[in-house]
Amino acid sequence: MGTENNELLDGQQSDDEGIFGETLADGMGFLTRFWEEKYLKEYIRDGGSKIKFITGRPGSGKTYFLQQMTNLAQQENYKTVWFSAKDIWMHDFKEIYVEIFHQCDILECLEKISHTLIADMGFDSRDIPAGMRFIDYLSQNGMGDALTKREIRAQLKQIFLDNPLLDNNFALACSMLTGGILGYPVLEAKNRDMLLAWLEGDRMIKLSQLRALGFFPNRITKFNARHMLRSLAEIVRLGGDSGIFVTIDDLEMLISRSSLEAVHYTKMKREDTYESIRQLIDDIDSMKNIMFAYAFDRELMDNENAGLKSYQALWMRIQNEIVGERFNRFADMVDLDRLAAQEYTPEVIMEISKSLAGAQNQVSMQVLDYGRAKEIAEMAHTGAVGILRLIQMAMQEVREDV
């Protein structure tokens, strides 16, 4: 079996995102197209916020689904954030905020906002020579007077400090950084670096140094990180992007007993993680233009002692209240096994096997016939692995029989 296929089905990223071809995308398209239309193009872009949970047996295509949605979000002009619970501690929301902050590139957002400010003042940022700041461009053209400078300050205040969705300290830091991009008010390089360090929650930064700038912030902690994330999402929107789309994979790490993993959760850290997610769910309506998608193996739900059900305050918020005969695309708990059982017909399974065989470009995997594909469709309702893994296993068995 190809290594890349194994990694993608097991929940690890692969460099070959198209390894399953268009057919697998079509099989999941029942859900991805729905998310694209209802959430990415409408609800989230229009100022909404959402948290979704993706589950399924190993090999059900959770990581592939996240990749598909990340690609769609990028096409819809979202800042996309991807990370794994294997790499980032989940029990302290500050760690999650910091990772999102790093992947969103706030300086790029502020650069775009500066272009909007320039346009609002009646100028075109494209007319400013590369490497020249706005204030220098104005001075060169005899317009760098006190009245113009006052207008720049007024614009910065309106964009940042008067915005109710921005934390006051976050707004002031962004205002100062944007002023540095414009060239007015002047911001020295060392002060710029201190502001960025504070925004990313650097514990080494001394608050007394920031107070010298007339800036009196508190440190970013797990208690105010969600509030800061709301501010970051607003900065992303002000920069012209649709919002932030965050995918967090491998959440089953919370109950992993492997000593080989880089992170290991004690009972206390696991419950802190559940509480952190519970708080995010409760706060999500106060945020705008942001969507989270957590993915994890079914074991995280089935484990009564350590899984999601063990933390009642969280489980009450994410369990499905009504389970109908048809897959509910609005459900916040997305079961990819159930989706596959409904949408992956024998014909679709045959096409997936063709895509896999073609992607392998070797004789180790054999295309499935209708009879074997039908058996797999029936097996998908039971067993320990997802339908995509079943397809791979069957393709190898067919080859061995030959």
Coordinates of C-alpha atoms in Angstrom, one line a residue:
M1 CA 0.0 0.0 0.0
G2 CA 1.3 3.5 -0.9
T3 CA 2.7 5.5 2.0
E4 CA 1.0 8.7 0.9
N5 CA -2.4 7.0 0.8
N6 CA -1.9 5.6 4.3
E7 CA -0.9 9.0 5.7
L8 CA -3.9 10.8 4.3
L9 CA -6.4 8.2 5.5
D10 CA -4.8 8.0 9.0
G11 CA -5.2 11.8 9.5
Q12 CA -1.8 13.1 8.5
Q13 CA -1.2 15.7 5.8
S14 CA 0.0 14.6 2.4
D15 CA 1.8 16.6 -0.2
D16 CA -0.4 15.0 -2.9
E17 CA -3.8 16.5 -2.2
G18 CA -5.3 15.1 -5.3
I19 CA -4.3 11.5 -4.7
F20 CA -7.9 10.3 -4.7
G21 CA -8.9 12.1 -7.8
E22 CA -12.2 13.9 -8.5
T23 CA -14.3 10.9 -7.6
L24 CA -13.5 11.1 -3.8
A25 CA -14.2 14.8 -3.9
D26 CA -17.5 14.0 -5.6
G27 CA -18.3 11.4 -2.9
M28 CA -17.7 14.1 -0.2
G29 CA -19.1 16.8 -2.4
F30 CA -22.6 16.2 -0.8
L31 CA -21.2 17.9 2.3
T32 CA -18.3 20.1 1.0
R33 CA -20.5 21.9 -1.6
F34 CA -23.1 22.5 1.1
W35 CA -20.5 24.0 3.5
E36 CA -19.1 26.1 0.7
E37 CA -22.5 27.5 -0.2
K38 CA -24.1 27.9 3.2
Y39 CA -21.1 28.8 5.4
L40 CA -18.1 30.0 3.3
K41 CA -20.1 32.0 0.8
E42 CA -22.9 33.2 3.1
Y43 CA -23.0 32.7 6.8
I44 CA -19.4 33.2 7.9
R45 CA -18.6 35.9 5.2
D46 CA -21.7 37.8 6.4
G47 CA -20.5 38.0 9.9
G48 CA -21.5 34.6 11.4
S49 CA -19.3 32.2 13.4
K50 CA -19.4 28.4 13.7
I51 CA -17.8 25.3 15.3
K52 CA -18.0 21.9 13.6
F53 CA -16.8 18.5 14.7
I54 CA -15.7 15.9 12.2
T55 CA -15.5 12.3 13.3
G56 CA -15.3 8.8 11.8
R57 CA -13.3 5.6 12.0
P58 CA -9.7 5.5 11.0
G59 CA -9.5 5.7 7.2
S60 CA -12.8 7.5 6.8
G61 CA -11.1 10.5 5.1
K62 CA -11.3 13.1 7.9
T63 CA -8.0 14.8 6.9
Y64 CA -8.9 14.8 3.3
F65 CA -12.2 16.4 4.1
L66 CA -10.4 19.2 6.0
Q67 CA -8.0 19.7 3.1
Q68 CA -10.9 20.0 0.7
M69 CA -12.6 22.6 2.9
T70 CA -9.3 24.4 3.4
N71 CA -8.9 24.6 -0.4
L72 CA -12.4 25.9 -0.8
A73 CA -11.9 28.5 1.9
Q74 CA -8.8 29.8 0.2
Q75 CA -10.7 30.1 -3.0
E76 CA -13.3 32.1 -1.1
N77 CA -10.6 34.5 0.2
Y78 CA -10.4 33.2 3.8
K79 CA -7.3 33.2 5.9
T80 CA -6.9 29.5 6.5
V81 CA -5.2 27.9 9.5
W82 CA -4.3 24.2 9.8
F83 CA -2.6 22.5 12.7
S84 CA -2.7 19.1 14.5
A85 CA -3.3 18.4 18.2
K86 CA -0.2 16.3 17.9
D87 CA 1.8 19.5 17.6
I88 CA -0.1 22.2 19.6
W89 CA -1.2 21.9 23.2
M90 CA -5.0 22.1 23.2
H91 CA -5.6 22.6 27.0
D92 CA -4.5 26.3 26.9
F93 CA -6.5 28.4 24.4
K94 CA -3.6 30.9 24.3
E95 CA -1.6 28.3 22.5
I96 CA -4.3 28.0 19.9
Y97 CA -4.6 31.7 19.6
V98 CA -0.9 32.1 19.0
E99 CA -0.9 29.5 16.3
I100 CA -3.8 31.1 14.5
F101 CA -2.1 34.5 14.9
H102 CA 1.1 33.3 13.3
Q103 CA -0.7 31.7 10.3
C104 CA -2.9 34.8 9.7
D105 CA 0.1 37.2 9.1
I106 CA -1.3 40.3 10.8
L107 CA 1.2 42.6 9.1
E108 CA -0.2 41.6 5.7
C109 CA -3.7 42.4 7.0
L110 CA -2.5 45.8 8.3
E111 CA -0.8 46.6 5.0
K112 CA -4.2 46.0 3.3
I113 CA -5.9 48.2 5.8
S114 CA -3.4 51.0 5.2
H115 CA -4.3 50.9 1.5
T116 CA -8.0 51.3 2.4
L117 CA -7.1 54.3 4.6
I118 CA -5.0 55.8 1.8
A119 CA -8.0 55.4 -0.6
D120 CA -10.4 57.0 2.0
M121 CA -8.1 60.0 2.0
G122 CA -8.4 60.4 -1.8
F123 CA -5.2 58.7 -2.9
D124 CA -4.2 55.5 -4.6
S125 CA -1.6 53.3 -2.9
R126 CA -0.5 52.1 -6.4
D127 CA 0.8 55.6 -7.1
I128 CA 3.2 55.4 -4.2
P129 CA 6.7 54.1 -5.4
A130 CA 7.8 50.8 -4.0
G131 CA 9.6 51.1 -0.7
M132 CA 8.2 54.6 0.0
R133 CA 5.9 55.3 2.9
F134 CA 2.7 57.3 2.5
I135 CA 3.8 60.2 4.6
D136 CA 7.0 60.5 2.5
Y137 CA 4.9 60.4 -0.7
L138 CA 2.8 63.2 0.7
S139 CA 5.8 65.3 1.7
Q140 CA 7.4 64.8 -1.7
N141 CA 4.2 66.2 -3.2
G142 CA 4.0 69.1 -0.8
M143 CA 1.0 67.7 1.2
G144 CA 2.7 66.5 4.4
D145 CA 1.3 69.3 6.4
A146 CA -0.2 69.2 9.9
L147 CA -3.8 69.1 8.6
T148 CA -3.0 65.9 6.6
K149 CA -1.3 64.3 9.5
R150 CA -4.3 65.1 11.7
E151 CA -6.5 63.4 9.1
I152 CA -4.3 60.2 9.2
R153 CA -4.7 60.1 13.0
A154 CA -8.4 60.5 12.7
Q155 CA -8.6 57.7 10.2
L156 CA -6.6 55.4 12.4
K157 CA -8.8 56.2 15.4
Q158 CA -12.0 55.5 13.4
I159 CA -10.8 52.2 12.0
F160 CA -9.3 50.8 15.2
L161 CA -10.1 52.6 18.4
D162 CA -13.7 53.3 17.6
N163 CA -14.4 49.7 16.5
P164 CA -16.5 47.9 19.2
L165 CA -15.3 44.5 18.0
L166 CA -11.7 45.2 18.9
D167 CA -10.2 44.9 22.3
N168 CA -8.9 48.4 23.3
N169 CA -5.3 47.2 23.7
F170 CA -5.4 45.1 20.5
A171 CA -6.8 48.1 18.6
L172 CA -4.1 50.5 19.9
A173 CA -1.3 48.1 19.0
C174 CA -2.8 47.7 15.5
S175 CA -3.2 51.4 15.1
M176 CA 0.4 52.0 16.0
L177 CA 1.6 49.3 13.7
T178 CA -0.4 50.7 10.8
G179 CA 0.9 54.1 11.5
G180 CA 4.4 52.6 11.2
I181 CA 3.5 51.2 7.8
L182 CA 2.2 54.6 6.7
G183 CA 5.2 56.4 8.2
Y184 CA 3.0 58.5 10.6
P185 CA 2.8 58.4 13.5
V186 CA 6.4 57.3 13.5
L187 CA 7.1 53.9 15.0
E188 CA 10.7 52.8 15.7
A189 CA 11.7 49.2 14.7
K190 CA 12.3 48.1 18.3
N191 CA 8.9 49.4 19.3
R192 CA 7.3 47.6 16.4
D193 CA 8.9 44.4 17.4
M194 CA 7.7 44.8 21.0
L195 CA 4.1 45.4 19.9
L196 CA 4.2 42.2 17.7
A197 CA 5.7 40.3 20.6
W198 CA 2.8 41.3 22.8
L199 CA 0.2 40.5 20.2
E200 CA 1.6 36.9 19.9
G201 CA 1.6 36.4 23.7
D202 CA 5.4 36.5 24.2
R203 CA 6.0 36.1 27.9
M204 CA 9.4 37.6 27.7
I205 CA 8.2 41.0 26.7
K206 CA 8.2 43.5 29.6
L207 CA 5.0 45.4 30.0
S208 CA 6.9 48.3 31.5
Q209 CA 8.6 48.8 28.1
L210 CA 5.2 49.0 26.4
R211 CA 4.0 51.6 29.0
A212 CA 6.7 53.9 27.8
L213 CA 4.7 54.0 24.5
G214 CA 1.6 55.1 26.3
F215 CA 0.3 51.5 26.0
F216 CA -1.0 49.8 29.1
P217 CA -1.9 46.2 28.2
N218 CA -2.4 43.0 30.1
R219 CA -0.7 39.8 29.1
I220 CA -2.5 37.5 26.7
T221 CA -3.5 34.4 28.7
K222 CA -5.9 31.5 28.3
F223 CA -8.6 33.7 30.0
N224 CA -8.5 36.5 27.4
A225 CA -7.2 34.7 24.3
R226 CA -10.7 34.1 22.9
H227 CA -11.4 37.8 23.2
M228 CA -8.1 38.5 21.4
L229 CA -9.1 36.0 18.7
R230 CA -12.3 38.0 18.1
S231 CA -10.1 41.1 17.5
L232 CA -7.8 39.2 15.1
A233 CA -10.8 38.0 13.1
E234 CA -12.0 41.6 12.8
I235 CA -8.6 42.8 11.6
V236 CA -8.6 40.0 9.0
R237 CA -12.1 41.2 7.8
L238 CA -10.9 44.9 7.8
G239 CA -8.0 43.8 5.6
G240 CA -10.5 42.6 3.0
D241 CA -10.5 38.9 3.6
S242 CA -13.7 36.9 4.1
G243 CA -12.7 35.7 7.6
I244 CA -10.7 32.9 9.2
F245 CA -11.2 29.2 8.6
V246 CA -9.5 27.1 11.3
T247 CA -9.0 23.3 11.0
I248 CA -7.7 21.3 14.0
D249 CA -6.9 17.6 13.2
D250 CA -6.1 14.6 15.3
L251 CA -8.0 15.6 18.4
E252 CA -8.1 11.9 19.5
M253 CA -4.6 12.7 20.8
L254 CA -6.4 13.6 24.1
I255 CA -6.9 9.9 24.9
S256 CA -3.7 8.5 23.3
R257 CA -1.6 6.3 25.6
S258 CA 1.4 6.3 23.3
S259 CA 4.7 7.4 24.9
L260 CA 6.1 8.2 21.5
E261 CA 3.9 11.3 20.9
A262 CA 5.4 14.7 21.4
V263 CA 2.5 15.7 23.5
H264 CA 0.8 13.6 26.2
Y265 CA -2.4 14.5 28.0
T266 CA -2.9 13.9 31.7
K267 CA -6.4 13.6 33.0
M268 CA -6.2 17.2 34.2
K269 CA -4.9 18.6 30.9
R270 CA -7.5 16.5 29.0
E271 CA -10.4 18.0 31.0
D272 CA -8.9 21.5 30.7
T273 CA -9.0 20.9 26.9
Y274 CA -12.7 19.9 27.1
E275 CA -13.4 23.0 29.2
S276 CA -11.5 25.2 26.7
I277 CA -13.7 23.8 23.8
R278 CA -16.8 24.3 26.0
Q279 CA -15.9 27.9 26.6
L280 CA -15.2 28.5 22.9
I281 CA -18.7 27.1 22.0
D282 CA -20.3 29.4 24.6
D283 CA -18.3 32.4 23.3
I284 CA -18.5 31.7 19.5
D285 CA -21.6 33.8 19.0
S286 CA -19.7 36.9 20.2
M287 CA -17.2 36.4 17.4
K288 CA -17.6 37.2 13.8
N289 CA -16.2 35.8 10.5
I290 CA -14.6 32.7 11.9
M291 CA -15.2 29.0 11.6
F292 CA -13.6 26.1 13.5
A293 CA -13.5 22.5 12.3
Y294 CA -12.2 19.9 14.8
A295 CA -11.5 16.4 13.5
F296 CA -11.0 13.2 15.5
D297 CA -11.4 9.4 15.4
R298 CA -14.6 7.9 16.6
E299 CA -12.8 6.5 19.7
L300 CA -12.9 10.0 21.2
M301 CA -16.6 9.7 21.3
D302 CA -16.9 6.0 22.2
N303 CA -14.5 6.1 25.1
E304 CA -16.8 6.5 28.1
N305 CA -14.1 7.1 30.7
A306 CA -11.8 9.6 28.9
G307 CA -13.6 10.7 25.7
L308 CA -16.0 13.6 25.1
K309 CA -18.9 11.9 26.9
S310 CA -16.8 11.9 30.1
Y311 CA -17.0 15.7 30.3
Q312 CA -20.8 16.3 30.5
A313 CA -20.6 20.1 30.2
L314 CA -19.1 19.7 26.8
W315 CA -21.0 16.7 25.6
M316 CA -24.3 18.3 26.3
R317 CA -23.4 21.1 23.9
I318 CA -22.2 19.0 20.9
Q319 CA -24.3 15.8 20.9
N320 CA -26.9 15.5 18.2
E321 CA -30.3 16.0 19.6
I322 CA -32.2 14.3 16.7
V323 CA -30.8 11.7 14.4
G324 CA -32.9 11.3 11.3
E325 CA -32.8 8.7 8.5
R326 CA -31.0 11.1 6.2
F327 CA -27.6 12.7 6.9
N328 CA -28.1 16.2 8.3
R329 CA -25.7 18.6 6.6
F330 CA -26.5 21.3 9.2
A331 CA -25.4 19.0 12.1
D332 CA -22.5 20.3 14.1
M333 CA -21.3 16.7 14.7
V334 CA -20.4 15.4 11.3
D335 CA -20.1 11.6 11.0
L336 CA -18.1 10.7 7.9
D337 CA -18.9 7.0 8.2
R338 CA -22.6 7.8 8.0
L339 CA -22.0 10.2 5.1
A340 CA -20.1 7.4 3.3
A341 CA -22.8 4.8 3.9
Q342 CA -25.3 7.2 2.3
E343 CA -23.3 8.7 -0.5
Y344 CA -20.7 6.1 -1.5
T345 CA -22.7 3.8 -3.9
P346 CA -21.0 0.8 -5.5
E347 CA -20.5 2.9 -8.6
V348 CA -18.7 5.6 -6.6
I349 CA -16.6 3.0 -4.9
M350 CA -15.5 1.5 -8.2
E351 CA -14.5 5.0 -9.5
I352 CA -12.5 5.6 -6.3
S353 CA -10.6 2.4 -6.8
K354 CA -9.8 3.5 -10.3
S355 CA -8.5 6.8 -9.0
L356 CA -6.4 5.1 -6.4
A357 CA -5.0 2.6 -8.8
G358 CA -4.1 5.4 -11.2
A359 CA -2.5 7.4 -8.5
Q360 CA -0.3 4.5 -7.4
N361 CA 1.0 4.0 -10.9
Q362 CA 2.0 0.5 -10.1
V363 CA 0.6 -3.0 -10.1
S364 CA 0.2 -3.3 -6.3
M365 CA -3.5 -2.2 -6.4
Q366 CA -6.3 -3.7 -8.5
V367 CA -9.5 -1.9 -9.7
L368 CA -12.6 -3.3 -8.0
D369 CA -15.5 -4.8 -9.9
Y370 CA -19.2 -4.1 -9.1
G371 CA -19.7 -7.2 -6.9
R372 CA -16.7 -6.4 -4.6
A373 CA -17.7 -2.7 -4.5
K374 CA -21.2 -3.7 -3.4
E375 CA -19.7 -5.8 -0.6
I376 CA -17.7 -2.9 0.7
A377 CA -20.7 -0.6 0.6
E378 CA -22.5 -3.1 2.9
M379 CA -19.4 -3.6 5.1
A380 CA -19.2 0.2 5.7
H381 CA -22.0 0.0 8.3
T382 CA -19.8 -2.1 10.6
G383 CA -16.2 -2.8 11.3
A384 CA -13.3 -0.8 12.8
V385 CA -12.1 1.1 9.8
G386 CA -13.6 3.6 7.4
I387 CA -14.8 3.0 3.9
L388 CA -11.7 4.5 2.2
R389 CA -9.4 2.1 4.1
L390 CA -11.8 -0.8 3.2
I391 CA -11.4 0.1 -0.5
Q392 CA -7.6 0.0 -0.3
M393 CA -7.6 -3.3 1.6
A394 CA -9.9 -4.8 -0.9
M395 CA -7.8 -3.6 -3.8
Q396 CA -4.8 -5.3 -2.4
E397 CA -6.7 -8.5 -1.8
V398 CA -7.9 -8.6 -5.4
R399 CA -4.4 -8.2 -6.6
E400 CA -3.2 -11.0 -4.4
D401 CA -5.9 -13.3 -5.7
V402 CA -4.8 -12.5 -9.2

